[in-house]
XYZ file of C-alpha atoms in Angstrom:
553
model
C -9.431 -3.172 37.313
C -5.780 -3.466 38.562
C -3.203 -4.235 35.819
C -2.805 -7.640 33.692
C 0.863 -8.340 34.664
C 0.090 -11.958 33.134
C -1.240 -10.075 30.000
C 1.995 -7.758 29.716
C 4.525 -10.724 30.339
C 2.919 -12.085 27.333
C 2.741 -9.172 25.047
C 6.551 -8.650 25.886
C 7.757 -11.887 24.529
C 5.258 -11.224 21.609
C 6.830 -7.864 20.776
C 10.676 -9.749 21.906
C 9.649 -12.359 18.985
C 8.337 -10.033 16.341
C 11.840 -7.393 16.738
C 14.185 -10.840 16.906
C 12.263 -11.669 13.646
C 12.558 -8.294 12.028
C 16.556 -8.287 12.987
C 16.994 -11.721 11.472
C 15.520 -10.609 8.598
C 17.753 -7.686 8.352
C 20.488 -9.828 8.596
C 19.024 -11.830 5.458
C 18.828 -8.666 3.261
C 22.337 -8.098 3.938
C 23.418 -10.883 2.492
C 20.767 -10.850 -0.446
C 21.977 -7.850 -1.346
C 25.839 -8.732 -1.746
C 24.438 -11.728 -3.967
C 21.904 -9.460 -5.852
C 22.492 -7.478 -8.977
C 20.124 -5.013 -8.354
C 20.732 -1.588 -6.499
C 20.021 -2.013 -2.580
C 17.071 0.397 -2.899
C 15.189 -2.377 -5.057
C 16.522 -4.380 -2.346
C 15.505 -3.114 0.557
C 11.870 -1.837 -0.792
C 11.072 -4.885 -3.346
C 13.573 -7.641 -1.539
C 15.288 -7.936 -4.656
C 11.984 -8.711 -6.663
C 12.712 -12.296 -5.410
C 10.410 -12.662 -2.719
C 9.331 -16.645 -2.027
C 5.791 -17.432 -2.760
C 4.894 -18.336 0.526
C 6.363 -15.704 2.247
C 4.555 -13.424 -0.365
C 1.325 -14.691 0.497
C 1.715 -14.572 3.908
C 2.408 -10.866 3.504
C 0.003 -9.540 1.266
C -2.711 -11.215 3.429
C -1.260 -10.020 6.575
C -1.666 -6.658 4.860
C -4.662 -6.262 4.308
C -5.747 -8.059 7.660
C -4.846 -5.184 10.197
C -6.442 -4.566 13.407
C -9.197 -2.033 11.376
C -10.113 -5.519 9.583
C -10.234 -7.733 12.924
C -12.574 -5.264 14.641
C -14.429 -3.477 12.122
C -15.649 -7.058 10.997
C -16.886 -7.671 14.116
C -18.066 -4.265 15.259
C -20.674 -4.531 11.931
C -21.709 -7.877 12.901
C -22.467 -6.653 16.541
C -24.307 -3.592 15.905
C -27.970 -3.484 15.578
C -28.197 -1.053 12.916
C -26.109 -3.001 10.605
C -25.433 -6.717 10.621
C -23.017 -9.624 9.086
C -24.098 -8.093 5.359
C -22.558 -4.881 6.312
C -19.342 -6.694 7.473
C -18.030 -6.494 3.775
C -14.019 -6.672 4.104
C -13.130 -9.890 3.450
C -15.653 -10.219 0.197
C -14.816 -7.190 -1.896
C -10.897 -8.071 -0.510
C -11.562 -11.089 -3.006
C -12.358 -8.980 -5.810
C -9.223 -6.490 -5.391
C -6.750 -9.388 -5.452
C -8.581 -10.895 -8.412
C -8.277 -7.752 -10.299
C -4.968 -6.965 -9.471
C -3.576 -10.468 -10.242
C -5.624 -10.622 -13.603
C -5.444 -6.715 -14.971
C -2.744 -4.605 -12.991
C 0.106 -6.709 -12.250
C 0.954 -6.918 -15.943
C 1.662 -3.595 -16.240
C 3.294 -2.903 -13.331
C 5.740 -5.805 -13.678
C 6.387 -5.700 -17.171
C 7.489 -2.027 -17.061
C 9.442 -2.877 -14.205
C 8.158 -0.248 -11.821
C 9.155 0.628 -8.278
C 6.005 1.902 -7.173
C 2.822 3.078 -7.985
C 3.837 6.577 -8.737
C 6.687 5.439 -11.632
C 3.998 5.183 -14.381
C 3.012 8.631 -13.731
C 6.529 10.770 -13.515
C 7.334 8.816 -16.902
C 4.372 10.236 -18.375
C 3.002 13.065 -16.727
C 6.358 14.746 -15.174
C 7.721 15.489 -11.561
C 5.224 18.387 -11.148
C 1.403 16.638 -11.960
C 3.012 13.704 -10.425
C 3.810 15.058 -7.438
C 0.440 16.310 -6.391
C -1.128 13.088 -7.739
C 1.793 11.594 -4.582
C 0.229 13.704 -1.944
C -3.180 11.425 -1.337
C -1.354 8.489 -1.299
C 1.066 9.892 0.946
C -1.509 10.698 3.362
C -3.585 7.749 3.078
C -0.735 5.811 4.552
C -0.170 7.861 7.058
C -3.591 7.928 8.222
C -3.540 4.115 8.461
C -0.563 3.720 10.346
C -2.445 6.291 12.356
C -6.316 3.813 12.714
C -4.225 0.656 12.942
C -1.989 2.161 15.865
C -5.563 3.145 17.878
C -7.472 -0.033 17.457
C -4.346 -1.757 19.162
C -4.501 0.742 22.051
C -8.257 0.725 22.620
C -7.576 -3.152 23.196
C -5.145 -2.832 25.375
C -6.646 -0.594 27.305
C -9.601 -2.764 27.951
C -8.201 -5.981 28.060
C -4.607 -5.229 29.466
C -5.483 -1.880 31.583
C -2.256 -0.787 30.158
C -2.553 3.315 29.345
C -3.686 4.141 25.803
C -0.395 6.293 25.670
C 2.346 3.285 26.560
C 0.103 0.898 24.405
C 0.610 3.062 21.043
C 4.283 4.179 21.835
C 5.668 0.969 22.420
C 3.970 -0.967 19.333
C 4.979 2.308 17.573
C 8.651 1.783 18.494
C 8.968 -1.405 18.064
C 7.253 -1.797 13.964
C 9.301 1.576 13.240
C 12.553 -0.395 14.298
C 12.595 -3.277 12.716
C 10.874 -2.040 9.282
C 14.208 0.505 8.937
C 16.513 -2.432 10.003
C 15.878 -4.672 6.917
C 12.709 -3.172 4.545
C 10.304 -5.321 3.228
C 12.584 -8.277 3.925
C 11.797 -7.680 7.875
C 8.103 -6.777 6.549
C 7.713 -9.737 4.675
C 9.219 -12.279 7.332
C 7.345 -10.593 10.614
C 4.475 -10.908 8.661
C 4.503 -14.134 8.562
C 4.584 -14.314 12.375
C 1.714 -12.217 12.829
C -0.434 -13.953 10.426
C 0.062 -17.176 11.999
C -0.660 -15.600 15.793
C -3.467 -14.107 14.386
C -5.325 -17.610 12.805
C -4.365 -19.384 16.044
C -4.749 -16.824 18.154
C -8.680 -15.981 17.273
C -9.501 -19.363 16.490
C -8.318 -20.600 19.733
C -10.965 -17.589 21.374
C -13.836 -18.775 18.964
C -15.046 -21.803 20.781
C -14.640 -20.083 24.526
C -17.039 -17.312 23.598
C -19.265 -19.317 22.008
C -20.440 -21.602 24.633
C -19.859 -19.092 27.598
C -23.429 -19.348 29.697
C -24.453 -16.060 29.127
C -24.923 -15.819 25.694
C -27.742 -17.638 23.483
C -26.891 -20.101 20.109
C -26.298 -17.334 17.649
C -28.188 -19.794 15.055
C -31.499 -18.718 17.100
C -30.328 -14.985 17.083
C -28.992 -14.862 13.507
C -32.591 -14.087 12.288
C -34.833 -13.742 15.368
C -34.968 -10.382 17.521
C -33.622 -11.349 20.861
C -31.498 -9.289 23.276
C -31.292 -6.987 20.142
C -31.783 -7.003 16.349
C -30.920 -10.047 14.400
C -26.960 -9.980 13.790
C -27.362 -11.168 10.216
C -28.585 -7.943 9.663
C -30.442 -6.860 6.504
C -29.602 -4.009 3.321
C -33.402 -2.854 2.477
C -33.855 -1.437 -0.924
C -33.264 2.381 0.070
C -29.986 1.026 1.152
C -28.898 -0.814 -1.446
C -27.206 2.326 -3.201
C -24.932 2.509 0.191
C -24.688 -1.169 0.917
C -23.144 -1.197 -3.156
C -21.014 2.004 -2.695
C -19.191 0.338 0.116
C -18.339 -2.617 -1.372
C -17.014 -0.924 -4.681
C -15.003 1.438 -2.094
C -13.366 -1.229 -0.388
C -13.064 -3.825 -3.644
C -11.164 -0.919 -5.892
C -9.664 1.460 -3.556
C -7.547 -0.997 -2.110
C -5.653 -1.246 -5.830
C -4.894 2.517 -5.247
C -2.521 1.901 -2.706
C 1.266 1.217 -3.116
C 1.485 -1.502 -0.355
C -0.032 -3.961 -2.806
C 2.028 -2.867 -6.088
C 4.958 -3.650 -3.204
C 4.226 -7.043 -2.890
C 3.177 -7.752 -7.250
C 6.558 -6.432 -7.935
C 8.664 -8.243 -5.524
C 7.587 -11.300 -6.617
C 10.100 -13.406 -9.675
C 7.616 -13.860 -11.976
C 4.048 -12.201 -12.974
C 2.873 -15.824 -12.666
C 3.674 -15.747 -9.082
C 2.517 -12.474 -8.321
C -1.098 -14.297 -9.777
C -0.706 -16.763 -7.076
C -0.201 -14.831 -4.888
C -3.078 -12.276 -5.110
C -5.526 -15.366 -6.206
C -4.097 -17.187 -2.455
C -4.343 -14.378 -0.504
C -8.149 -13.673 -1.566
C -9.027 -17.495 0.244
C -6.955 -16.365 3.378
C -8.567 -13.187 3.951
C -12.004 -14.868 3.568
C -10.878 -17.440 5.827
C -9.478 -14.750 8.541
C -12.668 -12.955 8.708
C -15.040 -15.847 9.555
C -13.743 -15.480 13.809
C -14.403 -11.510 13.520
C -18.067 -12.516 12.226
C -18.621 -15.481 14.957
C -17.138 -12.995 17.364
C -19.560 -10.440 16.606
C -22.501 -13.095 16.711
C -21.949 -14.041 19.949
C -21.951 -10.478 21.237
C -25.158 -9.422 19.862
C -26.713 -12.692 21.091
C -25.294 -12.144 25.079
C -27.537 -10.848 27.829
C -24.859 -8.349 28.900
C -26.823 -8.025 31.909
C -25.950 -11.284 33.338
C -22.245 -10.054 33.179
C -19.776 -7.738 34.599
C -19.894 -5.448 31.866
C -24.009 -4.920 33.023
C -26.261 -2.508 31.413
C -26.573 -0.281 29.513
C -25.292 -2.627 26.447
C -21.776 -1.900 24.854
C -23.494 0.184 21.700
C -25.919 2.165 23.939
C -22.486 3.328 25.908
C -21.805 4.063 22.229
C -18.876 1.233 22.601
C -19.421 -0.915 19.256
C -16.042 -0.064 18.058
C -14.073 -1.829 20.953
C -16.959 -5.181 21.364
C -13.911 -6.995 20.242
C -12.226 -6.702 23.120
C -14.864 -6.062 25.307
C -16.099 -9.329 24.373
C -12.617 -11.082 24.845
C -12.712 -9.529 28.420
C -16.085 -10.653 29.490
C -17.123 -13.931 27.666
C -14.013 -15.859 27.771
C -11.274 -17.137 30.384
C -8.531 -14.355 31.702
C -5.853 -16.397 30.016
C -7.764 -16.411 26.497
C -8.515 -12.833 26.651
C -4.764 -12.613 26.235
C -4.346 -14.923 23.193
C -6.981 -12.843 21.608
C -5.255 -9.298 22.088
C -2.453 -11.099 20.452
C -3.688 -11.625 17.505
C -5.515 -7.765 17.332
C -1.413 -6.982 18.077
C -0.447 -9.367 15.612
C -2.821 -7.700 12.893
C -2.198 -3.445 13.947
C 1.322 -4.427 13.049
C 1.260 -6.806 9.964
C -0.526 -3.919 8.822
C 1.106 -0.883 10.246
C 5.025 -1.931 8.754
C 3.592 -2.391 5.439
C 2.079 1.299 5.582
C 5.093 2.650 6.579
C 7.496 0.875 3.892
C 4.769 2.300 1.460
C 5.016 5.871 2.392
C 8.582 5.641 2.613
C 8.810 3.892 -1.376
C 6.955 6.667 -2.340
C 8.883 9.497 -1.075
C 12.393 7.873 -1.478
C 11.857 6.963 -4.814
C 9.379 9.119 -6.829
C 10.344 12.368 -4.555
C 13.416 12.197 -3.703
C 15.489 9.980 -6.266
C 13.556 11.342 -9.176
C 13.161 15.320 -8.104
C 15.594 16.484 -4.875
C 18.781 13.785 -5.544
C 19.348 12.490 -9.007
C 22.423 11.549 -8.500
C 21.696 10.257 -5.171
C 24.074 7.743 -3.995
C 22.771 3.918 -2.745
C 23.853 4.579 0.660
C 22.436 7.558 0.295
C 19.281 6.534 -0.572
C 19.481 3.800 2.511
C 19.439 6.483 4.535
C 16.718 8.218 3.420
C 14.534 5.663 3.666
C 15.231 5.046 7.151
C 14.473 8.390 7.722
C 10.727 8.396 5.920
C 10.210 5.256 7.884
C 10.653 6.929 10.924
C 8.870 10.185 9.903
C 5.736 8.531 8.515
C 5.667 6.437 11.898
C 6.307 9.489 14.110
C 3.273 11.629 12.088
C 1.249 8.096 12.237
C 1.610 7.966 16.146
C 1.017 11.678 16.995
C -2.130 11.536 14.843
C -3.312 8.497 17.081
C -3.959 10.997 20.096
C -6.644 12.575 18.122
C -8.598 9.540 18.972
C -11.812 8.716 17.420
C -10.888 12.113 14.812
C -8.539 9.074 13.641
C -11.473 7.027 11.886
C -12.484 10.243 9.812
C -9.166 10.774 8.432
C -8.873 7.324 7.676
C -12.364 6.991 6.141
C -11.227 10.171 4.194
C -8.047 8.477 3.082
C -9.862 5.823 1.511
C -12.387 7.912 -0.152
C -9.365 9.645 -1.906
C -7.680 6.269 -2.923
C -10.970 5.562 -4.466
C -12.570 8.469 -5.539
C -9.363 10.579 -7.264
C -6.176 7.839 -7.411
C -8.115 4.728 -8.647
C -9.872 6.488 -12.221
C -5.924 8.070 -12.279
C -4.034 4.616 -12.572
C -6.770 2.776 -14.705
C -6.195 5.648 -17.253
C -2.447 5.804 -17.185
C -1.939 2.001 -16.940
C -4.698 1.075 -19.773
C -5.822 4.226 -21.866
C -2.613 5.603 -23.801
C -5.008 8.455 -24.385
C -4.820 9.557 -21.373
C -2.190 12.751 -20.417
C -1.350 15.543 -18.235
C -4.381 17.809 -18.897
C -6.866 14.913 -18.443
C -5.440 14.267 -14.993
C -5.592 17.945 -13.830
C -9.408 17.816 -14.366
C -10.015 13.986 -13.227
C -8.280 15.155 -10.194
C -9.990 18.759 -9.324
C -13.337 17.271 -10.540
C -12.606 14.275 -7.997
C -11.042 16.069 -5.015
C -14.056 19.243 -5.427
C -17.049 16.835 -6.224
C -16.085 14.557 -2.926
C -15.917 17.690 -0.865
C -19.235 18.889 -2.056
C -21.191 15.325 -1.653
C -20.461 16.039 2.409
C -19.469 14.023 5.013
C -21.573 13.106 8.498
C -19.160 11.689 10.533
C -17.062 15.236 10.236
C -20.262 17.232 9.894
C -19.714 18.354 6.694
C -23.366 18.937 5.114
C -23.754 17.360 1.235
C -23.757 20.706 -0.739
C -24.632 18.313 -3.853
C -27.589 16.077 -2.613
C -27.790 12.720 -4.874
C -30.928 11.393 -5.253
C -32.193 9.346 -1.769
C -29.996 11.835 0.478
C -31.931 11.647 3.439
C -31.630 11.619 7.308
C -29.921 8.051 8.786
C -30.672 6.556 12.145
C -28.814 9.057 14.286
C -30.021 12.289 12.390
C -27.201 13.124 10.260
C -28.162 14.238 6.301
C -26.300 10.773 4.507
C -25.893 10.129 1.060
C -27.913 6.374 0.179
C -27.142 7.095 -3.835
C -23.717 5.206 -4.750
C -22.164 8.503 -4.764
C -18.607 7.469 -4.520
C -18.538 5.330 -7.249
C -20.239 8.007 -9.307
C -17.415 10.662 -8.375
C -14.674 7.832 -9.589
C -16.791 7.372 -12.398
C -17.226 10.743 -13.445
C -13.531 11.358 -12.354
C -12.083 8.557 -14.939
C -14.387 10.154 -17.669
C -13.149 13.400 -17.467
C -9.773 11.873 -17.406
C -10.071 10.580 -20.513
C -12.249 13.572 -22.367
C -10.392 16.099 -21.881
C -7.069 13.954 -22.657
C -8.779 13.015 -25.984
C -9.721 16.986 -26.900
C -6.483 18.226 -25.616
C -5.020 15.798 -27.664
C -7.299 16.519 -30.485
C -6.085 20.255 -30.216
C -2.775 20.218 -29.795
C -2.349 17.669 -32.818
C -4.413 19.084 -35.327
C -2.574 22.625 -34.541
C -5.580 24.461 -33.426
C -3.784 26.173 -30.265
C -0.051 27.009 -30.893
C 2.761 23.937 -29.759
C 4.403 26.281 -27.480
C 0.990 25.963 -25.019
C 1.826 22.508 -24.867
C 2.713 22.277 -21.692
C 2.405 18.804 -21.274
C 4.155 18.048 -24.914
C 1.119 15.547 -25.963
C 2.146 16.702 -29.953
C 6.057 15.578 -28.906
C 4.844 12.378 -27.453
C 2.311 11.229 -30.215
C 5.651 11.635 -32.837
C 8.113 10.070 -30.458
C 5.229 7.206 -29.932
C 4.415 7.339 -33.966
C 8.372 7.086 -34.842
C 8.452 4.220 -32.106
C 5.619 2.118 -34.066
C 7.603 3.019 -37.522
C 10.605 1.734 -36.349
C 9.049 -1.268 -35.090
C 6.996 -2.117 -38.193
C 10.129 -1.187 -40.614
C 12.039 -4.054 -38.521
C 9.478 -6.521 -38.274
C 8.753 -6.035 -42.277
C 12.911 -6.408 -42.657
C 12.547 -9.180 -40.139
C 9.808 -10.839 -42.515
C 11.459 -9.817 -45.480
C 14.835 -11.805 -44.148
C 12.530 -15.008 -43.420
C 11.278 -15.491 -46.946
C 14.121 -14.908 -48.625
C 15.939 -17.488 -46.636
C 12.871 -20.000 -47.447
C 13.290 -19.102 -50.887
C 17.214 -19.439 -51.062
C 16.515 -23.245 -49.305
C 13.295 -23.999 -51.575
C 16.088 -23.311 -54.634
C 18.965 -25.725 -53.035
């Protein structure tokens, strides 16, 4: 296969509009910040907290629709071992925004956070919040890392363009114009990509679907014909699985700082509802090609085309039938429209990991623990210089290859399993303090390790019940064992906070051991309530005698 010089013109003036985007947007910030009040680090990570509803939609969805969303949809409807019911994204993605909107936004917004992490260095200090920093850290980087190989494994196939150029120059390009104008050039670009990537996959849709050599994937969805039925099926013994991955994907995603980005840039908390409750209906509606895509693979006699036998997953290529169905079941010229929009989706999502990672260690590291007194254009700087970091570590990690998935899959397991019972406490049990979040987080981080992990090899030293052998041979956990971790994890949160608490106030271990000062912070929050009541009883107290003084007159 010679290279797609048609296919690279294109992808050029694709990457020419996204950077001219990203620059304009810079230029926008610039002037937002001379009107703003605010410091330019608000500005340039939280645009201000001003951020126009549309545009906020736009980039919350894009978000969360990356190029791991586009094809992992559609590699789960493809496979034969799984099915449509295992293509969960866009369903739990309905329940995190609903949550967040409803429960977590309040918080966040009414304390007026930065990011994620500010809740915990007010309570918990630099030191415990620090190491709580460190998943989170890595989670992003891992996912600029999965997003970045998705993007070359389709250009590879569709484009013949070497993995290596493919990842450095989508790489350059995201990195550039995310440090040129923060989430303003986030937000903006984003809305670009989403809109290449609803045209782009709906204009592939009906070209794959009535290409001659694949059947009506209404007779396929639940009849056996060039393989199992795509609609797939969850049978009892995998129910425990089928639920654990939903829960994973519904609540870990409110672990992660992109989405606290895009509640607290908005003006109002009502419009940081919007946008989480609009954003739910567009990723439902951006996963329905992904499904029809994967249909129409798993009902195509692949030996009637170029590809030939064996099938894409017995050459052990269901991670790439994306684009391996763009290349063989539609028109040259469509083929490229559709790696547009799995471009368009590796970078919504890839700028938004980066301007996480790099809010997390400007702010909470940085600002709060190296540089106090940290100037703004200090501060600028430094945040230029994460971007770039986090996208250099991203892109090096990407030549690990298919390693790539595990670290991801491990990065979500930690947002879930250790940083999700961690913010429910802090944000919604006052309870809840330093020595409760030591053990939720050992008892987390040790348990996870210890349930093992097949795709790494890692054998299940604790063996839930219905641990078994899968399909392929590999010892898997079928008990909802990740949701039992976060469950156990939150619990010991708040246990231990209660009896440390318990201990430390009732002067059974000396005040001195307090490291965490839980018998300071009950007074201070005691004399905070007595203040309170004393002014809203002289408050009261002010009222009536005013009523009294007119009822006389």
């Amino acid at each position: 296969m010679a290279l797609n010089i048609p296919g690279l013109v294109v992808m050029a003036l694709f990457y020419l509009l996204i950077l001219g985007t990203g620059i304009w947007a810079s230029l926008r910030s610039k002037k937002e910040e001379k009107k703003c009040t605010g410091d330019g680090m608000e500005i340039t990570l939280l645009a201000g907290r001003n951020i126009n509803l549309l545009v906020g939609i736009f980039t919350l969805t894009a978000t969360w629709v990356g190029g791991g969303f586009i094809l992992g949809i559609a590699e789960a409807t493809y496979n034969p071992t799984l099915g449509a019911v295992w293509a969960l994204m866009p369903v739990p993605y309905v329940l995190t925004f609903f949550l967040g909107g409803f429960f977590f936004a309040k918080p966040m917004r009414e304390n007026k956070y930065v990011t994620m992490m500010d809740p915990f260095q007010k309570k918990y200090g630099n030191v415990l919040a620090s190491a709580l920093i460190f998943p989170a850290l890595v989670a992003d980087v891992l996912w600029v890392a999965r997003t970045l190989v998705s993007l070359g494994g389709t250009m590879s196939v569709i484009l013949d363009l070497p993995y290596v150029y493919s990842i450095i120059i989508s790489s350059v390009v995201a990195i550039i114009y995310t440090l040129l104008g923060g989430l303003y050039s986030v937000a903006y670009t984003d809305v670009i990509q989403l809109i290449l990537i609803f045209i782009s996959l709906w204009v592939c849709v009906p070209f794959m679907m009535t290409n001659p050599h694949s059947v009506d994937i209404s007779l396929t969805a639940y009849n056996a014909t060039f393989q199992a039925p795509w609609v797939g099926t969850v049978e009892l013994d995998e129910a425990g699985k089928w639920f654990d991955d939903f829960m994973l994907l519904a609540l870990g995603g409110l672990a992660y700082q992109a989405f606290y980005q895009r509640i607290l840039s908005s003006s109002s908390y009502t419009q940081a509802q919007v946008t989480c409750f609009a954003s739910s209906a567009c990723c439902l509606v951006l996963g329905i090609p992904s499904v029809l895509i994967g249909a129409v693979a798993a009902s195509t006699d692949w030996n009637s085309t170029s590809y030939g036998l064996p099938t894409p997953y017995e050459r052990d290529q269901a991670g790439s039938i994306l684009p391996i169905a763009l290349q063989y079941l539609t028109p040259p010229y469509v083929s490229v429209i559709g790696i547009g929009a799995v471009a368009a989706a590796v970078m919504s999502s890839m700028d938004s990991a980066l301007l996480s990672s790099a809010s997390l260690f400007s702010s909470n590291i940085y600002k709060n623990i190296i540089r106090k007194q940290a100037s703004d254009c200090e501060m600028q700087w430094v945040i230029r210089i994460s971007v770039v970091v986090v996208g250099l570590a991203g892109t090096g990690l990407t030549f690990l290859d298919s390693s790539v998935l595990v670290f991801w899959l491990v990065g979500v397991d930690m947002s879930y399993t250790i940083m999700f019972p961690q913010l429910v406490c802090i944000l919604f049990f006052k309870v809840s303090n330093g020595y409760g979040a030591i053990v939720g987080y050992i008892m987390g981080l040790v348990m996870r390790i210890l349930s093992g992990e097949p795709l790494i090899g890692l054998p299940p030293s604790i063996q839930f019940p219905g641990c078994r052998l899968d399909k392929e041979g590999k010892l898997t956990q079928y008990f909802p064992f990740r949701t039992a971790i976060m469950l156990i994890s939150l619990m010991s949160i708040l246990l231990v906070s209660l009896l440390a608490s318990i201990i430390f106030n009732k002067g059974l271990l000396p005040e001195k051991w307090d490291v965490f000062n839980v018998k300071r912070r009950q007074r201070a929050t005691s004399k905070v309530a007595h203040v309170k009541r004393t002014n809203s009883e002289k408050e009261e107290a002010a009222v009536a005698k005013q009523l009294l003084d007119t009822t006389s007159c």
